[in-house]
Coordinates of C-alpha atoms in Angstrom, one line a residue:
X32 CA -94.5 -131.7 -164.8
X33 CA -96.2 -132.5 -167.8
X34 CA -98.6 -129.7 -167.9
X35 CA -98.9 -127.4 -170.9
X36 CA -98.3 -124.2 -169.2
X37 CA -94.8 -125.4 -167.3
X38 CA -93.7 -127.1 -170.6
X39 CA -94.0 -123.9 -172.5
X40 CA -92.1 -121.8 -169.7
X41 CA -89.2 -124.3 -169.6
X42 CA -89.0 -124.2 -173.2
X43 CA -89.0 -120.3 -173.5
X44 CA -86.7 -119.5 -170.7
X45 CA -83.9 -122.4 -171.8
X46 CA -81.5 -121.6 -174.1
X47 CA -78.9 -124.6 -174.4
X48 CA -80.0 -128.1 -174.9
X49 CA -77.7 -131.2 -174.4
X50 CA -78.9 -133.8 -176.8
X51 CA -78.0 -137.2 -175.4
X52 CA -77.6 -140.2 -177.9
X53 CA -78.1 -137.6 -180.9
X54 CA -77.5 -139.3 -184.1
X55 CA -75.2 -137.8 -187.0
X56 CA -77.8 -139.5 -189.4
X57 CA -79.9 -137.3 -191.0
X58 CA -82.9 -139.6 -191.3
X59 CA -82.6 -140.5 -187.5
X60 CA -85.1 -138.7 -185.2
X61 CA -82.4 -137.6 -182.9
X62 CA -80.7 -135.5 -185.7
X63 CA -83.8 -134.0 -186.9
X64 CA -84.7 -133.1 -183.5
X65 CA -81.5 -131.4 -182.8
X66 CA -81.8 -129.5 -186.3
X67 CA -85.1 -128.2 -185.3
X68 CA -83.7 -127.2 -181.9
X69 CA -80.9 -125.3 -183.3
X70 CA -83.5 -123.7 -186.2
X71 CA -85.8 -122.7 -183.1
X72 CA -82.6 -120.4 -181.7
X73 CA -81.5 -122.9 -178.9
X74 CA -77.5 -124.0 -178.3
X75 CA -77.6 -127.5 -179.2
X76 CA -74.8 -129.4 -177.9
X77 CA -74.5 -132.7 -179.3
X78 CA -73.6 -136.0 -176.8
X79 CA -72.8 -139.5 -178.3
X80 CA -69.4 -141.3 -177.8
X81 CA -69.3 -142.7 -181.1
X82 CA -70.0 -139.6 -183.2
X83 CA -67.4 -136.9 -184.0
X84 CA -69.6 -134.0 -185.0
X85 CA -73.4 -133.5 -185.3
X86 CA -74.3 -130.3 -187.5
X87 CA -71.2 -128.7 -187.3
X88 CA -70.8 -129.0 -183.8
X89 CA -68.5 -130.8 -181.8
X90 CA -70.1 -134.1 -180.5
X91 CA -68.8 -134.8 -176.8
X92 CA -68.7 -138.5 -175.3
X93 CA -71.0 -137.4 -172.0
X94 CA -72.4 -134.7 -170.2
X95 CA -69.1 -134.2 -167.9
X96 CA -67.0 -133.6 -171.2
X97 CA -69.1 -130.3 -171.6
X98 CA -66.7 -127.3 -170.6
X99 CA -68.1 -126.4 -166.9
X100 CA -69.0 -122.8 -167.9
X101 CA -71.5 -124.2 -170.4
X102 CA -74.8 -123.8 -168.5
X103 CA -77.1 -126.7 -169.8
X104 CA -81.0 -125.5 -169.2
X105 CA -82.3 -129.2 -170.6
X106 CA -80.8 -132.5 -171.0
X107 CA -83.0 -134.0 -174.0
X108 CA -82.9 -138.0 -173.9
X109 CA -82.5 -140.2 -176.7
X110 CA -81.2 -143.3 -175.0
X111 CA -83.3 -146.4 -173.8
X112 CA -85.2 -146.1 -170.4
X113 CA -82.5 -148.3 -169.0
X114 CA -79.7 -145.6 -169.5
X115 CA -81.8 -143.1 -167.8
X116 CA -80.5 -143.4 -164.2
X117 CA -77.0 -143.0 -165.3
X118 CA -78.0 -139.8 -167.2
X119 CA -79.5 -138.3 -164.6
X120 CA -76.9 -138.5 -162.1
X121 CA -74.4 -136.9 -164.8
X122 CA -77.4 -134.3 -165.6
X123 CA -77.5 -133.5 -161.7
X124 CA -73.7 -133.6 -161.5
X125 CA -73.2 -131.1 -164.5
X126 CA -75.8 -128.4 -162.9
X127 CA -78.7 -128.9 -165.4
X128 CA -81.9 -127.5 -164.9
X129 CA -84.3 -130.0 -166.5
X130 CA -84.4 -133.6 -167.9
X131 CA -86.5 -134.1 -171.2
X132 CA -87.0 -138.0 -172.1
X133 CA -88.2 -138.6 -175.7
X134 CA -91.3 -140.3 -176.5
X135 CA -91.0 -143.7 -175.4
X136 CA -88.7 -143.3 -172.7
X137 CA -89.4 -143.1 -169.0
X138 CA -88.1 -144.4 -165.9
X139 CA -90.0 -143.5 -162.7
X140 CA -87.2 -143.8 -160.1
X141 CA -85.0 -141.8 -162.1
X142 CA -87.3 -139.3 -162.6
X143 CA -88.1 -139.2 -159.2
X144 CA -84.3 -138.6 -158.5
X145 CA -83.9 -135.9 -160.8
X146 CA -87.0 -134.2 -159.4
X147 CA -85.7 -134.4 -155.7
X148 CA -82.6 -133.0 -156.9
X149 CA -84.3 -129.9 -158.2
X150 CA -84.4 -130.7 -162.1
X151 CA -87.6 -130.2 -163.8
X152 CA -88.6 -133.6 -165.7
X153 CA -90.6 -134.0 -168.8
X154 CA -91.1 -137.7 -169.9
X155 CA -92.1 -139.6 -172.8
X156 CA -93.0 -136.6 -174.9
X157 CA -91.0 -135.1 -177.8
X158 CA -89.4 -131.8 -177.4
X159 CA -89.8 -131.0 -180.8
X160 CA -93.5 -131.7 -181.0
X161 CA -94.1 -129.8 -178.0
X162 CA -92.2 -127.1 -179.0
X163 CA -94.2 -126.8 -182.4
X164 CA -97.6 -127.3 -180.7
X165 CA -96.9 -124.9 -177.6
X166 CA -94.5 -122.1 -179.1
X167 CA -94.7 -122.5 -182.8
X168 CA -92.5 -123.3 -185.6

């Protein structure tokens, strides 16, 4: 799923985005993207096992720790490609709607696994850039 129309549709109908590997350091890309998502009106859920809070939000150690009643539309991944298979399995288990792998991140086998499980998959693209390009700031 890397066509503009499909990506725009995903971004327009999504409301809650879990950001895996988000940093509490404002100079990091993951922090800037999380802040952009919040400003754009999404509910951003930070996920990082070594950080307690990001942008005033409680940070969860993993997807499984997010309360079950929270419906995750997109799992936005800021982890190295080698960690993607485990994250995809967590995304499947928690009922996420999509997995978004940031720029420079891809894992064809895990992407296939996610797609076969019914998740939409975007890889090697920045959600902030695509949001700004397709929807606006």
